[in-house]
XYZ file of C-alpha atoms in Angstrom:
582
model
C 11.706 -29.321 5.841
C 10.652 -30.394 9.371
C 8.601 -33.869 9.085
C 6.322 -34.893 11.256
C 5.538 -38.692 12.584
C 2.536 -39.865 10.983
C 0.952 -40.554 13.985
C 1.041 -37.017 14.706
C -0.164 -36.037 11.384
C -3.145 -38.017 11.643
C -3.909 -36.806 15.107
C -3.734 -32.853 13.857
C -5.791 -34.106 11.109
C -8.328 -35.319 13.133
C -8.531 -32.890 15.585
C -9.023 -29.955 12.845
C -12.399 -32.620 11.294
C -13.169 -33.056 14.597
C -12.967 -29.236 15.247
C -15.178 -28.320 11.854
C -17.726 -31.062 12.220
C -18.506 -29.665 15.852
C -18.846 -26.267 14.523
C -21.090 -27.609 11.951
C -23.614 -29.390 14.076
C -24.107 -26.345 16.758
C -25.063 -24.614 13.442
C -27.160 -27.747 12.240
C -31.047 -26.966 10.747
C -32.247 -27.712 14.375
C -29.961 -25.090 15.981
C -30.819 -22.469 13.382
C -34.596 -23.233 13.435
C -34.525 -23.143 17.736
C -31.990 -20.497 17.845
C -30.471 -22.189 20.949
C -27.088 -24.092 21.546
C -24.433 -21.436 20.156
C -23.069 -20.967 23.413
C -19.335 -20.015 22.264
C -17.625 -19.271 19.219
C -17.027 -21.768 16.911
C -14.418 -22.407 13.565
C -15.179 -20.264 10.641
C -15.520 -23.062 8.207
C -19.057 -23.348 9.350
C -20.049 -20.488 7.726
C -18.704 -21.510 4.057
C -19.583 -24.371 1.919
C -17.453 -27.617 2.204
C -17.430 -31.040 0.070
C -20.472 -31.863 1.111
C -22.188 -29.250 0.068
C -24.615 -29.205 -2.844
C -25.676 -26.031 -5.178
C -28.463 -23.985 -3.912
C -31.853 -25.062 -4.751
C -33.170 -21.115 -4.106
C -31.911 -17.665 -5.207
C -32.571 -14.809 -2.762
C -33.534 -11.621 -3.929
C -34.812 -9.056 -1.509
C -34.442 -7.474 1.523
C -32.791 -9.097 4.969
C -33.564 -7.663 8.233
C -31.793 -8.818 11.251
C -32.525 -7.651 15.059
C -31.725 -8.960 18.575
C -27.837 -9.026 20.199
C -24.844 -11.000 20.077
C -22.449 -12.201 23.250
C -19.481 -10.647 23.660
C -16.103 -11.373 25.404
C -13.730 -8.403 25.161
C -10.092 -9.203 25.303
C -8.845 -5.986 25.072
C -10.097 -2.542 25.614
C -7.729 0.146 25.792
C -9.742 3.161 27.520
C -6.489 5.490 27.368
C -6.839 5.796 23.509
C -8.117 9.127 22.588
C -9.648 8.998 26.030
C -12.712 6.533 25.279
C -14.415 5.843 28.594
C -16.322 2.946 29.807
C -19.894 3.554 28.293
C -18.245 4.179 25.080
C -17.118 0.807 24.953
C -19.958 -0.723 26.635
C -21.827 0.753 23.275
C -18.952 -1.228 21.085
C -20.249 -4.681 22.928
C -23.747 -3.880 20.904
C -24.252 -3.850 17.380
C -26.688 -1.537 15.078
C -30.282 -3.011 14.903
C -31.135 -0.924 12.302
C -29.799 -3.799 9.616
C -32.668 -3.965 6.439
C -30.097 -4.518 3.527
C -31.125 -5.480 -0.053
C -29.199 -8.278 -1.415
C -29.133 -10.576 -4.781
C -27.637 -13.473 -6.445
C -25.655 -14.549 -9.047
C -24.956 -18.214 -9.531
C -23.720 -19.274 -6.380
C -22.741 -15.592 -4.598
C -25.050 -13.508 -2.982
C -24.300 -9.660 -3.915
C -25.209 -6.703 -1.099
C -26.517 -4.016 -3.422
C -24.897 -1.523 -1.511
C -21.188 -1.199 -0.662
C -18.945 0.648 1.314
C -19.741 1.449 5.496
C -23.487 2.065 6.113
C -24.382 4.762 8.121
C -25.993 3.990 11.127
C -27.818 5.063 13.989
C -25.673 2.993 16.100
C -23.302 5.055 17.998
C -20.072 3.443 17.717
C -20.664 0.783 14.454
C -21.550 0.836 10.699
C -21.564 -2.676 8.806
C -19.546 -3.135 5.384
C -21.218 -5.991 3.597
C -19.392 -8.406 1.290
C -20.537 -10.816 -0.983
C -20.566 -14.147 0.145
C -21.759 -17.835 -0.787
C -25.328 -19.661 -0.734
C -25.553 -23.570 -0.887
C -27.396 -26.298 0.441
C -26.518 -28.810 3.023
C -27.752 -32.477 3.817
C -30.140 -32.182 6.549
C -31.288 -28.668 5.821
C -34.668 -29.657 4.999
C -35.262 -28.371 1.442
C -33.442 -24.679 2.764
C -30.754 -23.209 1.232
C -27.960 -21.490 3.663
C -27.178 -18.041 2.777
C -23.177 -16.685 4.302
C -22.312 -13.347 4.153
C -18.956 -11.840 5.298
C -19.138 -8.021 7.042
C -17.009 -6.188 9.467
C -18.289 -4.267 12.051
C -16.507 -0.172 11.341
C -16.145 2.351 14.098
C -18.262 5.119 13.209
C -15.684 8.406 12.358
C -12.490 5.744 12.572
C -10.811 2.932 10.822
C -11.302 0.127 13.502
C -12.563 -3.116 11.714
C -13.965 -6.271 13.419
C -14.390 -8.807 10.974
C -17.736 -11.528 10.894
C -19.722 -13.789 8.955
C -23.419 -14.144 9.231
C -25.342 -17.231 8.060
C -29.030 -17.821 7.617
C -31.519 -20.348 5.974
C -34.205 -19.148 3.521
C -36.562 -20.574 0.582
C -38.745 -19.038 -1.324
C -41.361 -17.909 1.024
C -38.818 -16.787 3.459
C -36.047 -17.477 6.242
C -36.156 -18.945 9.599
C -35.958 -16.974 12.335
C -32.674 -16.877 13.047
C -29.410 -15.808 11.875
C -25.994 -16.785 13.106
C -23.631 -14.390 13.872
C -20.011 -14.481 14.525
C -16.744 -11.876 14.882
C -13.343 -13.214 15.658
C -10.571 -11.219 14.478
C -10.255 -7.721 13.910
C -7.635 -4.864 13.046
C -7.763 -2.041 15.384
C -5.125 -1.857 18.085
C -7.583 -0.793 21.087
C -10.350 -3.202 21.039
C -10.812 -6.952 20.878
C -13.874 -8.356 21.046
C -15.060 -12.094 20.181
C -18.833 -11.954 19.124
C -21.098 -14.724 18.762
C -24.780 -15.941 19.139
C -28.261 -16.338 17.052
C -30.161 -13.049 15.950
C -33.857 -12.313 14.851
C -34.062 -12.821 10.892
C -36.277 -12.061 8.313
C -35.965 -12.516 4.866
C -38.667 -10.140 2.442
C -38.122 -11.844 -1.311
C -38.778 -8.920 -3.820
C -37.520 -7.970 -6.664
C -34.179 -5.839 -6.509
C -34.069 -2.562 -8.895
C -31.097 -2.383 -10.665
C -30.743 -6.291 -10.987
C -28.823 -7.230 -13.739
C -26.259 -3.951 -13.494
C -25.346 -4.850 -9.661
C -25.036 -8.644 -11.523
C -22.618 -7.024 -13.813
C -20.938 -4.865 -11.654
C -20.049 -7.975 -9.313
C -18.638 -10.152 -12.336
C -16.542 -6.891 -13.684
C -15.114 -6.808 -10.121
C -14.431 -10.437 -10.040
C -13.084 -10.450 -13.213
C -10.466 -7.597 -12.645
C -9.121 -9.254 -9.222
C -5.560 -10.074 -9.179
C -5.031 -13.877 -9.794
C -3.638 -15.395 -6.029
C -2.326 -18.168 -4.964
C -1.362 -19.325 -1.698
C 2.056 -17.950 -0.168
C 3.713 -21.436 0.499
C 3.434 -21.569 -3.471
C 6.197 -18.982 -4.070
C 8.443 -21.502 -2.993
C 8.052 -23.357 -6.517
C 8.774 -19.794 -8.944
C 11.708 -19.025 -6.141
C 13.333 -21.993 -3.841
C 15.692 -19.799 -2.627
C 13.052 -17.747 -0.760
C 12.705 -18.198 3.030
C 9.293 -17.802 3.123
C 9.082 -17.971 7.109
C 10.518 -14.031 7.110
C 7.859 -12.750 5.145
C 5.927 -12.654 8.033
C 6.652 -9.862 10.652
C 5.672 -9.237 14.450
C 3.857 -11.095 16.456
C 1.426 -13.649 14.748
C -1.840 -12.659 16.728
C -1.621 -9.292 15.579
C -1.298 -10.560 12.263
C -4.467 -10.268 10.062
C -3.079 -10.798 6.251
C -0.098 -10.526 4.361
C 1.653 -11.604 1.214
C 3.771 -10.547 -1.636
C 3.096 -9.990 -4.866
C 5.313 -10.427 -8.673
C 5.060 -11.730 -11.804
C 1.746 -10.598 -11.769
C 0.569 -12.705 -8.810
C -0.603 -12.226 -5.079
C 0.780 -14.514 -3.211
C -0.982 -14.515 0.223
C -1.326 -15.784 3.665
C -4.230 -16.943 5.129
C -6.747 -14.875 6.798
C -6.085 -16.312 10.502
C -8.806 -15.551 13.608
C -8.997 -16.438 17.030
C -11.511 -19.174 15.688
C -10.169 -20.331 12.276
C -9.351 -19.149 8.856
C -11.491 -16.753 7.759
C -13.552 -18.300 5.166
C -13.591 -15.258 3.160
C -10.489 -13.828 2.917
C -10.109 -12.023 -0.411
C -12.684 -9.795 0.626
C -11.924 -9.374 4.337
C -12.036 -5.732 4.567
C -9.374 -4.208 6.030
C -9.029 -0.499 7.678
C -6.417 1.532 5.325
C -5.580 4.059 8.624
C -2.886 6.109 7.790
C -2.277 4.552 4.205
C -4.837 6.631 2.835
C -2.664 9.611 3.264
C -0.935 8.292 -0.049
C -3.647 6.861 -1.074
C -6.020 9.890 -0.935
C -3.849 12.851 -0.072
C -0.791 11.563 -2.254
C -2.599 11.022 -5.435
C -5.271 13.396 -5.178
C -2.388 15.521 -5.232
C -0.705 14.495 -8.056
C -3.044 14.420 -9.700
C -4.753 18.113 -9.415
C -1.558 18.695 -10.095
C -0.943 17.582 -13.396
C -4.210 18.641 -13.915
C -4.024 22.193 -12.880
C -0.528 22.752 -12.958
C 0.771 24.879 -10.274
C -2.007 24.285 -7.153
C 0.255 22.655 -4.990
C 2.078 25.895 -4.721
C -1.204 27.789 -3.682
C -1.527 28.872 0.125
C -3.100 28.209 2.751
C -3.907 31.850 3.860
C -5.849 32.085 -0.295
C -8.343 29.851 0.901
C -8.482 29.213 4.471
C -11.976 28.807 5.554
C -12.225 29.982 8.633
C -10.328 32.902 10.592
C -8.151 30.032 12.441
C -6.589 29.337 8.915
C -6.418 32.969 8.012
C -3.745 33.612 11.194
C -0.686 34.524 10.415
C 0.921 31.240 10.968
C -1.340 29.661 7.695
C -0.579 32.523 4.890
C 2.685 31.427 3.682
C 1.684 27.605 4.232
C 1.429 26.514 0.897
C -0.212 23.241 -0.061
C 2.827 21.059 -0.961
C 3.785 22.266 2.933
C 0.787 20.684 3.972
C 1.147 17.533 1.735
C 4.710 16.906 3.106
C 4.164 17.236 6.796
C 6.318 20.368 6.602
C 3.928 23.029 7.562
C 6.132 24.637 10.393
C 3.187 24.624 12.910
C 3.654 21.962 15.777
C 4.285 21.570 19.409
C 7.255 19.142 19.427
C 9.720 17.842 16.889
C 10.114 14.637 18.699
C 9.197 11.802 16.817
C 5.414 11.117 16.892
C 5.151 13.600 19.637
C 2.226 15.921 18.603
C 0.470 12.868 17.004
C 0.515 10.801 20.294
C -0.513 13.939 22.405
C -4.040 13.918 23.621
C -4.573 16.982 21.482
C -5.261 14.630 18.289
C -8.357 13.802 20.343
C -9.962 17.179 18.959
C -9.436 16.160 15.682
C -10.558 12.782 15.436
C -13.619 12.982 17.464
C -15.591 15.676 16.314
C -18.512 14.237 13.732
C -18.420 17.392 11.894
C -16.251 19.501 9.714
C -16.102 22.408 11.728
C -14.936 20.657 14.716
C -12.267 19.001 12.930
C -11.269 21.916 10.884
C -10.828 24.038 14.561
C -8.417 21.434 15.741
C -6.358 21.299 12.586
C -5.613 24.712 12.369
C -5.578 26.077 16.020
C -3.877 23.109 17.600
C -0.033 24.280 16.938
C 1.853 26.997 17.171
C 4.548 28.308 14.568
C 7.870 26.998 15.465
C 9.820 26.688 12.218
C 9.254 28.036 8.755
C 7.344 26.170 6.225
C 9.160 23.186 4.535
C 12.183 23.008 6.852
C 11.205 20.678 9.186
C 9.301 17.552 8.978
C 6.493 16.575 12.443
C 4.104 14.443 11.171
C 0.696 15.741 11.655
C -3.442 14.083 10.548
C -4.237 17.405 10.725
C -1.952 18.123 7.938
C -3.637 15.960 6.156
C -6.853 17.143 6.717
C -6.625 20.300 6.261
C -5.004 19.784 2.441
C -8.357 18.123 1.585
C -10.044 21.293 2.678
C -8.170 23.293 0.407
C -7.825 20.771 -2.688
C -11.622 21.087 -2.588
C -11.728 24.689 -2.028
C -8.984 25.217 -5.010
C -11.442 22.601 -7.065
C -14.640 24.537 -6.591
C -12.941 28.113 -7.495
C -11.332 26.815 -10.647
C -15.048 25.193 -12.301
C -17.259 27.626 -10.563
C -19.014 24.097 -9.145
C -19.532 24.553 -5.375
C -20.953 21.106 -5.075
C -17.717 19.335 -6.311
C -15.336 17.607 -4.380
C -11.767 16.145 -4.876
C -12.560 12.803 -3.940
C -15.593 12.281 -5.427
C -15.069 14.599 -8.605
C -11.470 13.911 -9.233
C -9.648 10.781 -7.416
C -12.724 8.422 -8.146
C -13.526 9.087 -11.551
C -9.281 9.288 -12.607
C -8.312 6.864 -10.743
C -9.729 4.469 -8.720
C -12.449 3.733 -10.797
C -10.025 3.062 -13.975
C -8.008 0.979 -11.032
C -10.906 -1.344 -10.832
C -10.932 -1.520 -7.290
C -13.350 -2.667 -5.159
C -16.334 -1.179 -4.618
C -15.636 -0.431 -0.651
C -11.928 1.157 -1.328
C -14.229 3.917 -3.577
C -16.120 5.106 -0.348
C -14.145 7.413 1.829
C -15.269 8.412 5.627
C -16.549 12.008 5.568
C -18.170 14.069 8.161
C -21.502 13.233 9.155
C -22.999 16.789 8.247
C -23.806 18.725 5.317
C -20.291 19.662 4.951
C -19.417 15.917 4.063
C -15.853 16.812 4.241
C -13.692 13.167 3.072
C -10.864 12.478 5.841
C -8.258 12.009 3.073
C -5.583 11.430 6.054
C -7.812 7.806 6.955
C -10.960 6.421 6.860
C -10.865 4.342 3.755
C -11.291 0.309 3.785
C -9.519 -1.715 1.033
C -9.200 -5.277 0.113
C -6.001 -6.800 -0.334
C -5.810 -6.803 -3.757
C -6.507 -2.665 -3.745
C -3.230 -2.128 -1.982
C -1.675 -3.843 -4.909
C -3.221 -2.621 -7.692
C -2.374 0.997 -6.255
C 1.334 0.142 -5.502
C 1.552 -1.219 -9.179
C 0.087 2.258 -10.098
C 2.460 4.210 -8.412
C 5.609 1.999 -8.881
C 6.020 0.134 -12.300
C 3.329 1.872 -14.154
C 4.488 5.089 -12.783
C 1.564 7.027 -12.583
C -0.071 6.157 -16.047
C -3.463 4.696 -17.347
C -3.586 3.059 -20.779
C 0.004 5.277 -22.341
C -1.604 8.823 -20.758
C 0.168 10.413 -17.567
C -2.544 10.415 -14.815
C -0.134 11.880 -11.905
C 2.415 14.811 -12.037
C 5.551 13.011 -13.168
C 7.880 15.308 -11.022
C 6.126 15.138 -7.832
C 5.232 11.092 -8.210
C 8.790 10.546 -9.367
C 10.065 12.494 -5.800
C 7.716 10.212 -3.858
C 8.707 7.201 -5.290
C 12.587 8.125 -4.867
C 13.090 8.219 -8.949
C 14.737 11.851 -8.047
C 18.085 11.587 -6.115
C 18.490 15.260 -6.278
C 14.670 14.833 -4.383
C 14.841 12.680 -1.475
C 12.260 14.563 0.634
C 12.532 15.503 4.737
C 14.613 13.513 7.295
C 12.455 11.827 9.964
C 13.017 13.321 13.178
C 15.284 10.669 15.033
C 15.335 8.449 11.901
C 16.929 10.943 9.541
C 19.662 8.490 7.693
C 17.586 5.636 7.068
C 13.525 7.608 6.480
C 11.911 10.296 4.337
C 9.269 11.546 4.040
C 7.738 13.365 0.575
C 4.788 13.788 -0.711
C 2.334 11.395 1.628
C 4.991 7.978 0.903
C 7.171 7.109 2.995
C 11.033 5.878 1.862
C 13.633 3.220 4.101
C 17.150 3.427 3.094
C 18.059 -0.320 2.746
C 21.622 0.157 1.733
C 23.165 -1.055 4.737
C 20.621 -4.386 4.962
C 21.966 -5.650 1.340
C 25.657 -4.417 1.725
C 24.531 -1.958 -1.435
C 27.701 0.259 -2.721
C 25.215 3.341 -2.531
C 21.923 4.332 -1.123
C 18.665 2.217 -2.009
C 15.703 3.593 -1.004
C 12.057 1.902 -0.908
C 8.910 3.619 -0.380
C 6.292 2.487 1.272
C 2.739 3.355 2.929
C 2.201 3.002 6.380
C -0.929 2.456 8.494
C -1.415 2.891 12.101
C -0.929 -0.397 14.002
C 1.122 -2.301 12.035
C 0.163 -1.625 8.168
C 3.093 -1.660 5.231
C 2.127 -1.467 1.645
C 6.107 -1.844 0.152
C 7.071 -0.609 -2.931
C 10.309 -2.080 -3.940
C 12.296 -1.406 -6.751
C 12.337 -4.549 -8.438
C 8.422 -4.108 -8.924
C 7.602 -6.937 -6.078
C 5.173 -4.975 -3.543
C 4.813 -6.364 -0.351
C 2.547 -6.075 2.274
C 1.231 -6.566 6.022
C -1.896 -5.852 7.948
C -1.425 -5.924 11.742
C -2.773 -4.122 14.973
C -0.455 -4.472 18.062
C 1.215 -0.919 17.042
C 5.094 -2.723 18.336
C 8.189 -1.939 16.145
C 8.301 -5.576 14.879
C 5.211 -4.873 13.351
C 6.509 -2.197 11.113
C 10.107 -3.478 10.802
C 10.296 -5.245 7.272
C 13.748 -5.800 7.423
C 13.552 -9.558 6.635
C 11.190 -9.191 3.732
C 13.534 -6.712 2.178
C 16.493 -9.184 2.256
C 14.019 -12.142 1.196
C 12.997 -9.667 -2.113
C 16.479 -9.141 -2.831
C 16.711 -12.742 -3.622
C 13.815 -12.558 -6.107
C 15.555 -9.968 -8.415
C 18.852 -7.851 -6.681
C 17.768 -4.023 -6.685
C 20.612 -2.277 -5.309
C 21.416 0.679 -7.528
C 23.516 0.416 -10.282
């Protein structure tokens, strides 16, 4: 262990008080009542409670409405990606000002009623709200302060600012102002620091539904995983070198951890400004993980359902004449499911995805536009289930179907997988948040969920659905929940199974079944192959599944190899309990 002279102990000390208690007087009862003074971004921990606070002397029920606009400093806007110009990100330095949320408390937490991303007229954001803290402070003149984490989600994609807000309020209302403040985010094309006082206005009423969004909150808090911080792992397993746990650069770096014995052991939340105060339920943008998340176990699970409907085809139910071409008849949807449909441009790794032709499927608002680029983008160049090129539109188009399939076999043409199936078998049951239950759809009638991304999790979902998938296999209370046979090829249970090379990759990556699978073998000197599947995120996001039942994970934006590599972790987990085979 590297000591440090206690002279420079107490100087880092200091520093850090010195840091908070300035962050903490420019948001001081005179700041918040004048609105002026919050001229840059300050450290986090104003926006939380600390030792001297004292327990709220009012409870806020009712509605908040905010107005006005923050400052902005962009540190990185990459106008390249999927061609955004200029004025669209001149529209991502704004925020939506059409924020008039209902909110109320329970002991010391203040509860948004609704969760999930808010639609908005705002062209570019939608706020998820979070619950946060009230308190009072010294000083505050008989007001109580009110926190409440959010992040800031693109509107049709998965990048995630993340923020606190922070008014005062009593009884007969709030001042007028509210501060406001974003300093981290995951999404690999825009950084933005946001900061400054908005227009406030607290309307106390009384909040329908009360006492079940009470209960709702406690259920949700009660079925969290326990966690504890990371540098305590070191205690249950000294062996550990906890230091390559982390991957990548550390400023793309939003959270990451490890979790066993039936503990998450996580890092801090870092920002550009601070730890963020909030951290175990910092939303973060699932990307690409929902393809196992969604596609994967939607899958599996109409399939052990309906036995059989992952060897339907495309051309049964293709919805529109560009799925009825010839190229889409013998498509069937396990083709679909495993990348494998035999319809793309390149089989270079990441080649079609990276092309600017991915642009007509991810920025089209409705499902017509999006189903047009799924199934008239490629052409057939190798016959169904030969050949994996990894493909959204894959993706995409499966949830079209699976819905389609759905609505023929009840007769219901309002149903939907996610909502009719996934939710009510299986992340409900989960207990997972309340924002990993709301999927992105398209914003028309059609209200067609992504299923290859747009979900937002909290760190503890990704858990709870790797436990799901890995020790408990796929079951709920003793009763099988997924198809045994397909979950059991996914998760690499099946050595006659191992799924599709990936192109370039093909002795150490497979793909089946929306999970992803490293061959570690050669990493731990194993006698035989020892494979580890995993989710995967765009950016920088791993949800491992390892073998020994320790999932490990990492939520990062800079999109560089070291950011995907978990290498080191794999060794480190070996330590924990050995899991090369046999």
């Amino acid at each position: 262990m590297r000591r440090w002279p206690l002279d420079a102990c107490l100087a880092t000390l200091l520093l850090l008080g010195a840091t908070a208690l300035q962050a903490r007087g420019t948001l001081d009862f005179k700041a918040m009542q004048s609105g002026q003074g919050y001229r840059s971004s300050v450290d986090l921990s104003a926006f939380a409670p600390d030792e001297a606070s004292l327990p709220a002397t009012h409870r806020f029920e009712g509605r908040l409405q905010l107005s006005g606009q923050p400052q902005t400093r962009t540190l990185l806007a990459d106008t390249d990606f999927l061609a955004f110009t200029e004025a669209d990100y001149r529209q991502a330095r704004t925020i939506p000002q059409d924020f008039d949320y209902a909110f109320v408390q329970d002991k010391d937490t203040l509860i948004p009623v609704r969760r999930g991303p808010i639609p908005s007229d705002h062209p570019w954001w939608e706020f998820i709200l979070e619950p946060g803290k009230v308190w009072d402070e010294p000083g505050d003149r008989g007001y109580t302060r009110a926190a409440i984490p959010f992040s800031l989600a693109q509107k049709n994609q998965n990048c995630t600012s993340n923020g606190v807000l922070m008014l005062l309020f009593n009884a007969q209302g709030a001042l007028a102002h509210a501060a406001f403040q974003v300093s981290s985010e995951t999404c690999r094309y825009l950084h933005m620091d946001m900061w400054g006082f908005l227009q406030a206005r607290y309307l106390p009423g009384a909040v329908a539904n009360k006492a079940a969004i009470v209960a709702a909150y406690r259920t949700e808090l009660a079925a969290r995983l326990p966690t504890r911080p990371l540098s305590a792992l070191k205690a249950a397993y000294p062996d550990l070198d906890l230091a390559r746990l982390a991957i990548g650069d550390p400023t793309a770096r939003t959270r990451y951890g490890l979790y066993v014995d039936g503990v998450d052991y996580a890092s801090p939340c870092p920002t550009r400004h601070g730890d963020y105060p909030y951290c175990q339920v910092m939303d973060l943008p699932s990307y690409s993980t929902a393809k196992t998340i969604v596609a994967g176990i939607a899958a599996m699970r109409m399939q052990q359902r309906w036995p059989g409907v992952m060897q339907q085809h495309v051309g049964d139910y293709a919805p529109t004449p560009a799925c009825a071409a010839a190229r889409w008849r013998d498509v069937s949807f396990m083709n679909l499911l495993d990348m494998a449909s035999g319809n793309y441009g390149s089989a270079d790794y990441m080649a079609d995805e990276d092309s600017p032709k991915v642009a007509a499927l991810l920025r089209p608002l409705t499902n017509a536009g999006k189903l047009r680029a799924a199934c008239s983008s490629w052409p057939r160049s190798a016959p169904p289930g030969s050949r994996w090129v990894y493909h959204t539109s894959d993706t995409y188009l499966l949830g079209i179907m699976l819905n389609r399939f759905l609505r023929t076999q009840t007769g219901q043409a309002d149903l939907d997988v996610f909502s009719s199936v996934l939710l009510p078998d299986v992340l409900a049951p989960l207990q997972l948040s309340p924002t990993a239950r709301v999927s992105r759809r398209t914003l028309d009638t059609d209200a067609q969920p992504f299923f290859g991304y747009g979900l937002f999790v909290h760190a503890d979902d990704f858990i709870k659905l790797a436990r799901f998938l890995d020790t408990d296999h796929g079951r709920m209370d003793g009763r099988q929940i997924l198809d045994p046979q397909m979950l059991d090829a996914a998760m690499q249970r099946n050595p006659e199974q191992r799924g599709l090379p990936v192109t370039s990759l093909e002795q150490t990556f497979r793909y089946q079944h929306a999970v992803w699978a490293r061959n570690v073998q050669k990493l731990l000197n194993c006698k035989t192959a020892a494979w580890v599947p995993f989710m995967s995120g765009y950016g920088g996001i791993t949800v491992a599944m390892f073998p020994n039942g320790v999932v490990w994970y990492n939520v990062a934006d800079d999109g560089k190899p070291a950011s995907f590599d978990f290498a080191d972790p794999a060794r480190e987990i070996n330590k924990i309990r050995g899991y090369c085979p046999g």
